[in-house]
Amino acid sequence: MHIHILGICGTFMGGVAALARAAGHTVTGCDQNVYPPMSTQLEALGIDLMTGFDADQLDRVNPDMFVVGNVVKRGMPLMEAILDRGLPYTSGPQWLAENVLHGLWVLAVAGTHGKTTTSSMLAWVLEDCGLAPGFLIGGIPENFGLSARLPGEPPAEPGGRSPFFVIEADEYDTAFFDKRSKFVHYRPRTALLNNLEFDHADIFADLAAIETQFHHLVRTVPGNGRLVVNGREPALDRVLARGAWTPVERFGAEGGWQAGDANADGHFDVLLDGSVVGRVCWTLMGEHNRLNAVAAVAAARHVGVRPADACAALGRFSNVKRRMEVKGVVNDVTVYDDFAHHPTAIATTVAGLRARIGDDTRILAVLEPRSNTMKLGTMKAELPASLAQADRVFCYGAQLGWNPADVLAPLGDKAETFDDLDALVARVAAVARPGDQVLVMSNGGFGGVHGKLLQALAGN
């Protein structure tokens, strides 16, 4: 089959492209926003990319199916031509469900925050324990070097294929013609519900609307499946109160699964019903990552992985690109790249870095409020508190519908805002001093700011 993917450079659709190519399909695609790491992954796969959504693409490709990403809107010339000519099309999640996930034991990781990291942890645990899972993750786990693959051949079953598939289960809408959340297509047997807050203000009116979608996901999990649920989240309690037909295991609250306190090296015990079942020895920072780890251990146990083995595997986990990824160190100034784009994620990321470096080292937070929710200003009132543990804040406010200087005023003179990216880079370089930690947070390419900062810090 030849499929042409509209919006191929998104992390999800890029993963669909990789899976389709691995399954033997001919894959082409188009998009208008192309930047690493997804663009480089597609290039390495030899997938032909076209720029934009012009209707003349139909003169160059004649696919069996158009797979439409949720970036595509009515009015785009290519989509209008597909509709006018009556050509076959489907959504990315539906194509994935019908052509890849059908018949597999799907482990789905849902939640407002931590989906990518927790999915990566879970996929790695299964891999390290010899289960050779397939996966589709909205980032590139460093242990694998790619965002998606088909199930492999378990070492213990030569010639066989793993039945397991780990997927990052996003609550965002499926497509312009299917306004259900993506994750309702996946039919998981193991569903991990990490947390739930209001987000995606361009799609959902309020938190209750998102809770409804999570309830729809819960409805699809079979009775012999498993729900692994964050016990600290009132919103998830409300979701389950609307009906659950599957055994539930909770983590993070009294009883159930818990993470012990971390020592100075970041090592901690994993407990189940008050008893230690394993110890994780790693260098990841923050309580949020300990909870992610505990959730992954619980989900892995549902497919037969002993908790002690899962904990040992996490000791060999290498995190995900764009999650506290060190981009470089110049003149003893460290520049990080992080995907944090929601006030809770920003606060968690800053707190995790603060816990690692202590109170005597400065954090220079460089923020681009780029997500649709942040652009709309829905969560802007929460930004000052989320950045409170940073020593200096530099916000790039171009093309926002609100004034970041007014919003960040509670931070006083430690916050500065810029409409010009080069001016922001120059200011950070002027303020930075040896030992500083420059924490860049954005869910986009941010104009290549990381490289620009490293060059400026080097005096180039």
GROMACS .gro file of C-alpha atoms in nm:
model
  460
    1MET     CA    1   0.000   0.000   0.000
    2HIS     CA    2   0.113   0.356  -0.072
    3ILE     CA    3   0.008   0.607   0.196
    4HIS     CA    4   0.060   0.982   0.179
    5ILE     CA    5   0.066   1.141   0.526
    6LEU     CA    6  -0.058   1.498   0.571
    7GLY     CA    7   0.121   1.657   0.866
    8ILE     CA    8   0.397   1.397   0.866
    9CYS     CA    9   0.648   1.591   1.078
   10GLY     CA   10   0.447   1.588   1.397
   11THR     CA   11   0.587   1.346   1.652
   12PHE     CA   12   0.284   1.116   1.629
   13MET     CA   13   0.245   1.120   1.251
   14GLY     CA   14   0.619   1.082   1.205
   15GLY     CA   15   0.598   0.769   1.419
   16VAL     CA   16   0.310   0.639   1.207
   17ALA     CA   17   0.527   0.697   0.899
   18ALA     CA   18   0.813   0.498   1.052
   19LEU     CA   19   0.585   0.207   1.139
   20ALA     CA   20   0.425   0.204   0.796
   21ARG     CA   21   0.765   0.204   0.627
   22ALA     CA   22   0.884  -0.081   0.850
   23ALA     CA   23   0.571  -0.279   0.763
   24GLY     CA   24   0.661  -0.259   0.393
   25HIS     CA   25   0.432   0.022   0.279
   26THR     CA   26   0.539   0.299   0.046
   27VAL     CA   27   0.528   0.624   0.245
   28THR     CA   28   0.536   0.985   0.133
   29GLY     CA   29   0.419   1.290   0.319
   30CYS     CA   30   0.391   1.665   0.351
   31ASP     CA   31   0.408   1.931   0.619
   32GLN     CA   32   0.484   2.299   0.660
   33ASN     CA   33   0.679   2.295   0.989
   34VAL     CA   34   0.991   2.083   0.962
   35TYR     CA   35   1.257   2.067   1.233
   36PRO     CA   36   1.464   1.802   1.420
   37PRO     CA   37   1.445   1.548   1.562
   38MET     CA   38   1.150   1.426   1.353
   39SER     CA   39   1.274   1.571   1.022
   40THR     CA   40   1.608   1.393   1.058
   41GLN     CA   41   1.437   1.066   1.150
   42LEU     CA   42   1.219   1.078   0.839
   43GLU     CA   43   1.517   1.166   0.623
   44ALA     CA   44   1.707   0.867   0.760
   45LEU     CA   45   1.412   0.643   0.669
   46GLY     CA   46   1.425   0.767   0.310
   47ILE     CA   47   1.070   0.909   0.319
   48ASP     CA   48   1.000   1.169   0.052
   49LEU     CA   49   0.883   1.493   0.211
   50MET     CA   50   0.692   1.768   0.034
   51THR     CA   51   0.660   2.120   0.171
   52GLY     CA   52   0.316   2.266   0.236
   53PHE     CA   53  -0.037   2.148   0.162
   54ASP     CA   54  -0.079   2.253  -0.202
   55ALA     CA   55  -0.326   2.067  -0.422
   56ASP     CA   56  -0.063   2.012  -0.692
   57GLN     CA   57   0.077   1.731  -0.478
   58LEU     CA   58  -0.197   1.517  -0.633
   59ASP     CA   59  -0.013   1.548  -0.965
   60ARG     CA   60   0.298   1.395  -0.803
   61VAL     CA   61   0.151   1.123  -0.582
   62ASN     CA   62  -0.127   0.873  -0.634
   63PRO     CA   63  -0.151   0.690  -0.302
   64ASP     CA   64  -0.393   0.419  -0.201
   65MET     CA   65  -0.478   0.616   0.112
   66PHE     CA   66  -0.427   0.966   0.250
   67VAL     CA   67  -0.357   0.962   0.624
   68VAL     CA   68  -0.462   1.293   0.774
   69GLY     CA   69  -0.299   1.446   1.080
   70ASN     CA   70  -0.487   1.674   1.319
   71VAL     CA   71  -0.285   1.973   1.199
   72VAL     CA   72  -0.491   1.961   0.879
   73LYS     CA   73  -0.790   2.196   0.859
   74ARG     CA   74  -1.073   2.252   0.615
   75GLY     CA   75  -0.968   2.512   0.361
   76MET     CA   76  -0.621   2.370   0.306
   77PRO     CA   77  -0.595   2.326  -0.074
   78LEU     CA   78  -0.470   1.967  -0.062
   79MET     CA   79  -0.745   1.852   0.173
   80GLU     CA   80  -1.012   2.032  -0.029
   81ALA     CA   81  -0.888   1.860  -0.346
   82ILE     CA   82  -0.897   1.519  -0.173
   83LEU     CA   83  -1.256   1.582  -0.064
   84ASP     CA   84  -1.364   1.719  -0.401
   85ARG     CA   85  -1.227   1.418  -0.588
   86GLY     CA   86  -1.364   1.166  -0.341
   87LEU     CA   87  -1.023   1.018  -0.269
   88PRO     CA   88  -0.981   0.775   0.024
   89TYR     CA   89  -0.862   0.922   0.353
   90THR     CA   90  -0.843   0.825   0.719
   91SER     CA   91  -0.694   0.960   1.041
   92GLY     CA   92  -0.355   0.866   1.179
   93PRO     CA   93  -0.493   0.698   1.493
   94GLN     CA   94  -0.749   0.498   1.294
   95TRP     CA   95  -0.488   0.383   1.040
   96LEU     CA   96  -0.260   0.283   1.326
   97ALA     CA   97  -0.534   0.091   1.507
   98GLU     CA   98  -0.640  -0.102   1.199
   99ASN     CA   99  -0.300  -0.173   1.048
  100VAL     CA  100  -0.061  -0.204   1.344
  101LEU     CA  101  -0.231  -0.235   1.683
  102HIS     CA  102  -0.501  -0.487   1.596
  103GLY     CA  103  -0.437  -0.816   1.773
  104LEU     CA  104  -0.158  -0.681   1.995
  105TRP     CA  105  -0.144  -0.632   2.372
  106VAL     CA  106  -0.143  -0.251   2.381
  107LEU     CA  107   0.000  -0.069   2.681
  108ALA     CA  108  -0.123   0.291   2.661
  109VAL     CA  109   0.022   0.577   2.869
  110ALA     CA  110  -0.215   0.874   2.906
  111GLY     CA  111  -0.202   1.195   3.109
  112THR     CA  112  -0.147   1.568   3.085
  113HIS     CA  113   0.223   1.540   3.177
  114GLY     CA  114   0.493   1.277   3.156
  115LYS     CA  115   0.345   1.066   2.877
  116THR     CA  116   0.660   1.065   2.665
  117THR     CA  117   0.897   0.992   2.952
  118THR     CA  118   0.678   0.725   3.109
  119SER     CA  119   0.611   0.556   2.773
  120SER     CA  120   0.985   0.552   2.712
  121MET     CA  121   1.051   0.401   3.054
  122LEU     CA  122   0.788   0.133   3.000
  123ALA     CA  123   0.910   0.043   2.651
  124TRP     CA  124   1.268   0.021   2.780
  125VAL     CA  125   1.171  -0.199   3.076
  126LEU     CA  126   1.000  -0.446   2.841
  127GLU     CA  127   1.294  -0.432   2.601
  128ASP     CA  128   1.557  -0.479   2.871
  129CYS     CA  129   1.360  -0.773   3.010
  130GLY     CA  130   1.359  -0.948   2.673
  131LEU     CA  131   1.003  -0.880   2.554
  132ALA     CA  132   1.099  -0.683   2.238
  133PRO     CA  133   0.793  -0.454   2.233
  134GLY     CA  134   0.683  -0.231   1.951
  135PHE     CA  135   0.623   0.130   2.043
  136LEU     CA  136   0.516   0.473   1.926
  137ILE     CA  137   0.632   0.758   2.148
  138GLY     CA  138   0.604   1.135   2.105
  139GLY     CA  139   0.978   1.181   2.135
  140ILE     CA  140   1.298   0.987   2.079
  141PRO     CA  141   1.406   0.768   2.372
  142GLU     CA  142   1.784   0.768   2.385
  143ASN     CA  143   1.788   0.394   2.459
  144PHE     CA  144   1.633   0.328   2.118
  145GLY     CA  145   1.734   0.624   1.900
  146LEU     CA  146   1.396   0.632   1.722
  147SER     CA  147   1.038   0.719   1.815
  148ALA     CA  148   0.858   0.415   1.677
  149ARG     CA  149   0.912   0.055   1.574
  150LEU     CA  150   0.714  -0.262   1.516
  151PRO     CA  151   0.723  -0.546   1.772
  152GLY     CA  152   1.043  -0.745   1.748
  153GLU     CA  153   1.158  -1.100   1.804
  154PRO     CA  154   1.197  -1.183   2.174
  155PRO     CA  155   1.528  -1.357   2.245
  156ALA     CA  156   1.342  -1.636   2.425
  157GLU     CA  157   1.118  -1.701   2.122
  158PRO     CA  158   1.332  -1.729   1.807
  159GLY     CA  159   1.117  -1.674   1.502
  160GLY     CA  160   0.828  -1.534   1.704
  161ARG     CA  161   0.693  -1.182   1.730
  162SER     CA  162   0.636  -0.991   2.050
  163PRO     CA  163   0.267  -0.936   2.125
  164PHE     CA  164   0.335  -0.611   2.312
  165PHE     CA  165   0.306  -0.253   2.191
  166VAL     CA  166   0.362   0.058   2.407
  167ILE     CA  167   0.196   0.378   2.290
  168GLU     CA  168   0.189   0.734   2.414
  169ALA     CA  169  -0.185   0.789   2.435
  170ASP     CA  170  -0.269   1.152   2.362
  171GLU     CA  171  -0.602   1.312   2.456
  172TYR     CA  172  -0.576   1.564   2.171
  173ASP     CA  173  -0.839   1.536   1.897
  174THR     CA  174  -0.800   1.277   1.622
  175ALA     CA  175  -0.867   1.484   1.306
  176PHE     CA  176  -1.089   1.761   1.174
  177PHE     CA  177  -1.349   1.495   1.088
  178ASP     CA  178  -1.314   1.296   1.414
  179LYS     CA  179  -1.317   1.506   1.730
  180ARG     CA  180  -1.269   1.214   1.969
  181SER     CA  181  -0.939   1.193   2.153
  182LYS     CA  182  -0.671   0.993   1.974
  183PHE     CA  183  -0.646   0.738   2.251
  184VAL     CA  184  -0.999   0.598   2.207
  185HIS     CA  185  -0.875   0.424   1.892
  186TYR     CA  186  -0.604   0.221   2.064
  187ARG     CA  187  -0.807  -0.033   2.268
  188PRO     CA  188  -0.539  -0.092   2.536
  189ARG     CA  189  -0.527  -0.395   2.761
  190THR     CA  190  -0.303  -0.204   3.005
  191ALA     CA  191  -0.385   0.165   3.052
  192LEU     CA  192  -0.165   0.391   3.262
  193LEU     CA  193  -0.334   0.716   3.367
  194ASN     CA  194  -0.053   0.940   3.487
  195ASN     CA  195  -0.233   1.265   3.579
  196LEU     CA  196  -0.505   1.494   3.451
  197GLU     CA  197  -0.521   1.874   3.436
  198PHE     CA  198  -0.677   2.127   3.204
  199ASP     CA  199  -0.487   2.167   2.878
  200HIS     CA  200  -0.554   2.196   2.504
  201ALA     CA  201  -0.775   2.501   2.547
  202ASP     CA  202  -0.818   2.517   2.170
  203ILE     CA  203  -1.004   2.184   2.181
  204PHE     CA  204  -1.162   2.145   2.524
  205ALA     CA  205  -1.390   2.393   2.700
  206ASP     CA  206  -1.292   2.286   3.050
  207LEU     CA  207  -1.143   2.005   3.258
  208ALA     CA  208  -1.477   1.821   3.270
  209ALA     CA  209  -1.466   1.783   2.890
  210ILE     CA  210  -1.125   1.616   2.912
  211GLU     CA  211  -1.246   1.392   3.195
  212THR     CA  212  -1.520   1.271   2.961
  213GLN     CA  213  -1.262   1.167   2.703
  214PHE     CA  214  -1.062   0.982   2.970
  215HIS     CA  215  -1.380   0.807   3.074
  216HIS     CA  216  -1.426   0.699   2.711
  217LEU     CA  217  -1.075   0.552   2.722
  218VAL     CA  218  -1.153   0.366   3.045
  219ARG     CA  219  -1.462   0.221   2.879
  220THR     CA  220  -1.245   0.050   2.616
  221VAL     CA  221  -1.019  -0.139   2.859
  222PRO     CA  222  -1.132  -0.504   2.896
  223GLY     CA  223  -1.223  -0.670   3.222
  224ASN     CA  224  -0.907  -0.881   3.214
  225GLY     CA  225  -0.696  -0.571   3.157
  226ARG     CA  226  -0.546  -0.331   3.409
  227LEU     CA  227  -0.579   0.037   3.497
  228VAL     CA  228  -0.268   0.186   3.661
  229VAL     CA  229  -0.382   0.519   3.804
  230ASN     CA  230  -0.217   0.809   3.986
  231GLY     CA  231  -0.379   0.808   4.330
  232ARG     CA  232  -0.302   1.177   4.387
  233GLU     CA  233  -0.527   1.308   4.110
  234PRO     CA  234  -0.885   1.411   4.201
  235ALA     CA  235  -0.971   1.441   3.831
  236LEU     CA  236  -0.880   1.075   3.775
  237ASP     CA  237  -1.088   0.978   4.079
  238ARG     CA  238  -1.382   1.150   3.912
  239VAL     CA  239  -1.313   0.964   3.587
  240LEU     CA  240  -1.318   0.626   3.762
  241ALA     CA  241  -1.628   0.721   3.961
  242ARG     CA  242  -1.816   0.741   3.631
  243GLY     CA  243  -1.754   0.371   3.583
  244ALA     CA  244  -1.463   0.127   3.562
  245TRP     CA  245  -1.492  -0.237   3.457
  246THR     CA  246  -1.124  -0.323   3.497
  247PRO     CA  247  -0.903  -0.392   3.804
  248VAL     CA  248  -0.736  -0.072   3.925
  249GLU     CA  249  -0.391  -0.034   4.078
  250ARG     CA  250  -0.299   0.307   4.218
  251PHE     CA  251   0.040   0.465   4.262
  252GLY     CA  252   0.168   0.770   4.449
  253ALA     CA  253  -0.085   0.761   4.733
  254GLU     CA  254  -0.113   0.566   5.057
  255GLY     CA  255  -0.108   0.195   4.989
  256GLY     CA  256  -0.058   0.056   4.642
  257TRP     CA  257   0.261   0.151   4.459
  258GLN     CA  258   0.491   0.415   4.606
  259ALA     CA  259   0.833   0.566   4.547
  260GLY     CA  260   1.061   0.596   4.847
  261ASP     CA  261   1.268   0.906   4.911
  262ALA     CA  262   1.570   0.951   4.688
  263ASN     CA  263   1.920   0.955   4.830
  264ALA     CA  264   2.187   1.205   4.722
  265ASP     CA  265   2.257   1.000   4.408
  266GLY     CA  266   1.889   0.987   4.305
  267HIS     CA  267   1.845   0.618   4.401
  268PHE     CA  268   1.516   0.511   4.558
  269ASP     CA  269   1.310   0.209   4.662
  270VAL     CA  270   0.988   0.100   4.492
  271LEU     CA  271   0.723  -0.021   4.733
  272LEU     CA  272   0.403  -0.218   4.683
  273ASP     CA  273   0.156  -0.225   4.973
  274GLY     CA  274   0.432  -0.104   5.204
  275SER     CA  275   0.692  -0.366   5.108
  276VAL     CA  276   1.006  -0.294   4.907
  277VAL     CA  277   0.992  -0.480   4.574
  278GLY     CA  278   1.293  -0.323   4.401
  279ARG     CA  279   1.540  -0.036   4.397
  280VAL     CA  280   1.605   0.205   4.111
  281CYS     CA  281   1.964   0.328   4.082
  282TRP     CA  282   1.978   0.611   3.828
  283THR     CA  283   2.060   0.980   3.794
  284LEU     CA  284   1.724   1.124   3.682
  285MET     CA  285   1.600   1.414   3.890
  286GLY     CA  286   1.270   1.497   4.055
  287GLU     CA  287   0.979   1.332   4.231
  288HIS     CA  288   0.783   1.339   3.907
  289ASN     CA  289   1.031   1.099   3.748
  290ARG     CA  290   1.018   0.869   4.050
  291LEU     CA  291   0.639   0.853   4.011
  292ASN     CA  292   0.677   0.793   3.637
  293ALA     CA  293   0.913   0.507   3.717
  294VAL     CA  294   0.679   0.349   3.972
  295ALA     CA  295   0.393   0.367   3.722
  296ALA     CA  296   0.607   0.196   3.457
  297VAL     CA  297   0.705  -0.080   3.701
  298ALA     CA  298   0.336  -0.138   3.785
  299ALA     CA  299   0.232  -0.151   3.419
  300ALA     CA  300   0.518  -0.386   3.331
  301ARG     CA  301   0.413  -0.626   3.607
  302HIS     CA  302   0.080  -0.667   3.430
  303VAL     CA  303   0.259  -0.830   3.135
  304GLY     CA  304   0.469  -1.054   3.358
  305VAL     CA  305   0.781  -0.848   3.442
  306ARG     CA  306   0.898  -0.888   3.801
  307PRO     CA  307   0.921  -0.549   3.978
  308ALA     CA  308   1.284  -0.612   4.079
  309ASP     CA  309   1.374  -0.675   3.715
  310ALA     CA  310   1.186  -0.363   3.605
  311CYS     CA  311   1.374  -0.154   3.863
  312ALA     CA  312   1.705  -0.292   3.744
  313ALA     CA  313   1.611  -0.205   3.385
  314LEU     CA  314   1.532   0.154   3.487
  315GLY     CA  315   1.886   0.180   3.615
  316ARG     CA  316   1.989   0.151   3.250
  317PHE     CA  317   1.731   0.403   3.124
  318SER     CA  318   1.879   0.699   2.933
  319ASN     CA  319   1.581   0.938   2.921
  320VAL     CA  320   1.434   1.107   2.614
  321LYS     CA  321   1.566   1.370   2.378
  322ARG     CA  322   1.436   1.716   2.474
  323ARG     CA  323   1.375   1.608   2.835
  324MET     CA  324   1.645   1.788   3.033
  325GLU     CA  325   1.880   1.712   2.745
  326VAL     CA  326   2.217   1.882   2.781
  327LYS     CA  327   2.284   2.064   2.453
  328GLY     CA  328   2.629   2.184   2.551
  329VAL     CA  329   2.856   2.339   2.811
  330VAL     CA  330   3.046   2.658   2.728
  331ASN     CA  331   3.266   2.844   2.978
  332ASP     CA  332   3.112   2.634   3.256
  333VAL     CA  333   2.758   2.739   3.158
  334THR     CA  334   2.529   2.442   3.086
  335VAL     CA  335   2.246   2.474   2.833
  336TYR     CA  336   1.952   2.232   2.861
  337ASP     CA  337   1.663   2.163   2.623
  338ASP     CA  338   1.330   2.065   2.775
  339PHE     CA  339   0.982   2.018   2.630
  340ALA     CA  340   0.797   2.177   2.924
  341HIS     CA  341   0.508   2.382   2.783
  342HIS     CA  342   0.241   2.385   3.059
  343PRO     CA  343   0.281   2.567   3.393
  344THR     CA  344   0.275   2.242   3.589
  345ALA     CA  345   0.540   2.088   3.365
  346ILE     CA  346   0.749   2.405   3.388
  347ALA     CA  347   0.728   2.407   3.767
  348THR     CA  348   0.815   2.038   3.786
  349THR     CA  349   1.114   2.077   3.554
  350VAL     CA  350   1.254   2.379   3.738
  351ALA     CA  351   1.200   2.208   4.075
  352GLY     CA  352   1.376   1.894   3.956
  353LEU     CA  353   1.679   2.091   3.837
  354ARG     CA  354   1.683   2.291   4.161
  355ALA     CA  355   1.680   1.970   4.365
  356ARG     CA  356   1.981   1.842   4.173
  357ILE     CA  357   2.200   2.155   4.178
  358GLY     CA  358   2.105   2.301   4.518
  359ASP     CA  359   2.028   2.659   4.613
  360ASP     CA  360   2.371   2.809   4.544
  361THR     CA  361   2.369   2.758   4.164
  362ARG     CA  362   2.167   2.989   3.941
  363ILE     CA  363   1.895   2.873   3.702
  364LEU     CA  364   1.836   3.098   3.400
  365ALA     CA  365   1.497   2.996   3.260
  366VAL     CA  366   1.442   3.069   2.889
  367LEU     CA  367   1.078   3.017   2.794
  368GLU     CA  368   0.874   3.014   2.474
  369PRO     CA  369   0.498   2.987   2.549
  370ARG     CA  370   0.426   2.810   2.220
  371SER     CA  371   0.153   2.550   2.279
  372ASN     CA  372  -0.199   2.640   2.169
  373THR     CA  373  -0.310   2.657   2.531
  374MET     CA  374  -0.029   2.896   2.623
  375LYS     CA  375  -0.079   3.112   2.313
  376LEU     CA  376  -0.442   3.158   2.408
  377GLY     CA  377  -0.332   3.275   2.753
  378THR     CA  378  -0.552   3.023   2.929
  379MET     CA  379  -0.285   2.927   3.183
  380LYS     CA  380  -0.091   3.255   3.188
  381ALA     CA  381  -0.184   3.344   3.547
  382GLU     CA  382   0.000   3.031   3.666
  383LEU     CA  383   0.328   3.116   3.493
  384PRO     CA  384   0.489   3.334   3.764
  385ALA     CA  385   0.449   3.066   4.030
  386SER     CA  386   0.578   2.796   3.796
  387LEU     CA  387   0.900   2.995   3.744
  388ALA     CA  388   0.948   3.105   4.104
  389GLN     CA  389   1.248   2.878   4.168
  390ALA     CA  390   1.441   3.020   3.871
  391ASP     CA  391   1.690   3.299   3.943
  392ARG     CA  392   1.634   3.477   3.613
  393VAL     CA  393   1.357   3.439   3.354
  394PHE     CA  394   1.378   3.530   2.985
  395CYS     CA  395   1.050   3.496   2.795
  396TYR     CA  396   1.013   3.507   2.416
  397GLY     CA  397   0.676   3.668   2.358
  398ALA     CA  398   0.651   3.712   1.980
  399GLN     CA  399   0.307   3.634   1.832
  400LEU     CA  400   0.134   3.590   2.166
  401GLY     CA  401  -0.219   3.717   2.219
  402TRP     CA  402  -0.125   3.856   2.562
  403ASN     CA  403   0.151   4.065   2.714
  404PRO     CA  404   0.409   3.844   2.890
  405ALA     CA  405   0.565   4.146   3.063
  406ASP     CA  406   0.237   4.211   3.245
  407VAL     CA  407   0.190   3.843   3.329
  408LEU     CA  408   0.543   3.798   3.466
  409ALA     CA  409   0.537   4.126   3.662
  410PRO     CA  410   0.498   3.939   3.995
  411LEU     CA  411   0.852   3.807   3.942
  412GLY     CA  412   0.987   4.162   3.955
  413ASP     CA  413   1.314   4.253   3.789
  414LYS     CA  414   1.431   3.892   3.759
  415ALA     CA  415   1.196   3.846   3.458
  416GLU     CA  416   1.257   3.999   3.115
  417THR     CA  417   1.054   3.961   2.795
  418PHE     CA  418   1.158   3.986   2.432
  419ASP     CA  419   0.995   3.996   2.089
  420ASP     CA  420   1.330   3.960   1.914
  421LEU     CA  421   1.504   3.623   1.951
  422ASP     CA  422   1.854   3.756   1.883
  423ALA     CA  423   1.808   4.019   2.152
  424LEU     CA  424   1.701   3.750   2.398
  425VAL     CA  425   2.007   3.539   2.315
  426ALA     CA  426   2.239   3.837   2.356
  427ARG     CA  427   2.087   3.924   2.693
  428VAL     CA  428   2.114   3.570   2.830
  429ALA     CA  429   2.479   3.553   2.720
  430ALA     CA  430   2.548   3.888   2.887
  431VAL     CA  431   2.389   3.784   3.216
  432ALA     CA  432   2.528   3.428   3.234
  433ARG     CA  433   2.829   3.354   3.449
  434PRO     CA  434   3.030   3.036   3.517
  435GLY     CA  435   2.829   2.766   3.689
  436ASP     CA  436   2.489   2.887   3.561
  437GLN     CA  437   2.232   2.640   3.433
  438VAL     CA  438   2.040   2.773   3.130
  439LEU     CA  439   1.709   2.588   3.109
  440VAL     CA  440   1.537   2.632   2.770
  441MET     CA  441   1.170   2.528   2.764
  442SER     CA  442   0.954   2.504   2.452
  443ASN     CA  443   0.749   2.242   2.268
  444GLY     CA  444   0.883   2.362   1.933
  445GLY     CA  445   1.210   2.439   1.760
  446PHE     CA  446   1.236   2.781   1.929
  447GLY     CA  447   1.425   2.924   1.631
  448GLY     CA  448   1.734   2.715   1.702
  449VAL     CA  449   1.789   2.911   2.023
  450HIS     CA  450   2.003   2.640   2.184
  451GLY     CA  451   2.275   2.663   1.921
  452LYS     CA  452   2.256   3.040   1.920
  453LEU     CA  453   2.299   3.051   2.296
  454LEU     CA  454   2.601   2.822   2.285
  455GLN     CA  455   2.762   3.036   2.014
  456ALA     CA  456   2.691   3.357   2.206
  457LEU     CA  457   2.827   3.209   2.530
  458ALA     CA  458   3.144   3.115   2.345
  459GLY     CA  459   3.176   3.473   2.221
  460ASN     CA  460   3.124   3.381   1.855
   0.00000   0.00000   0.00000
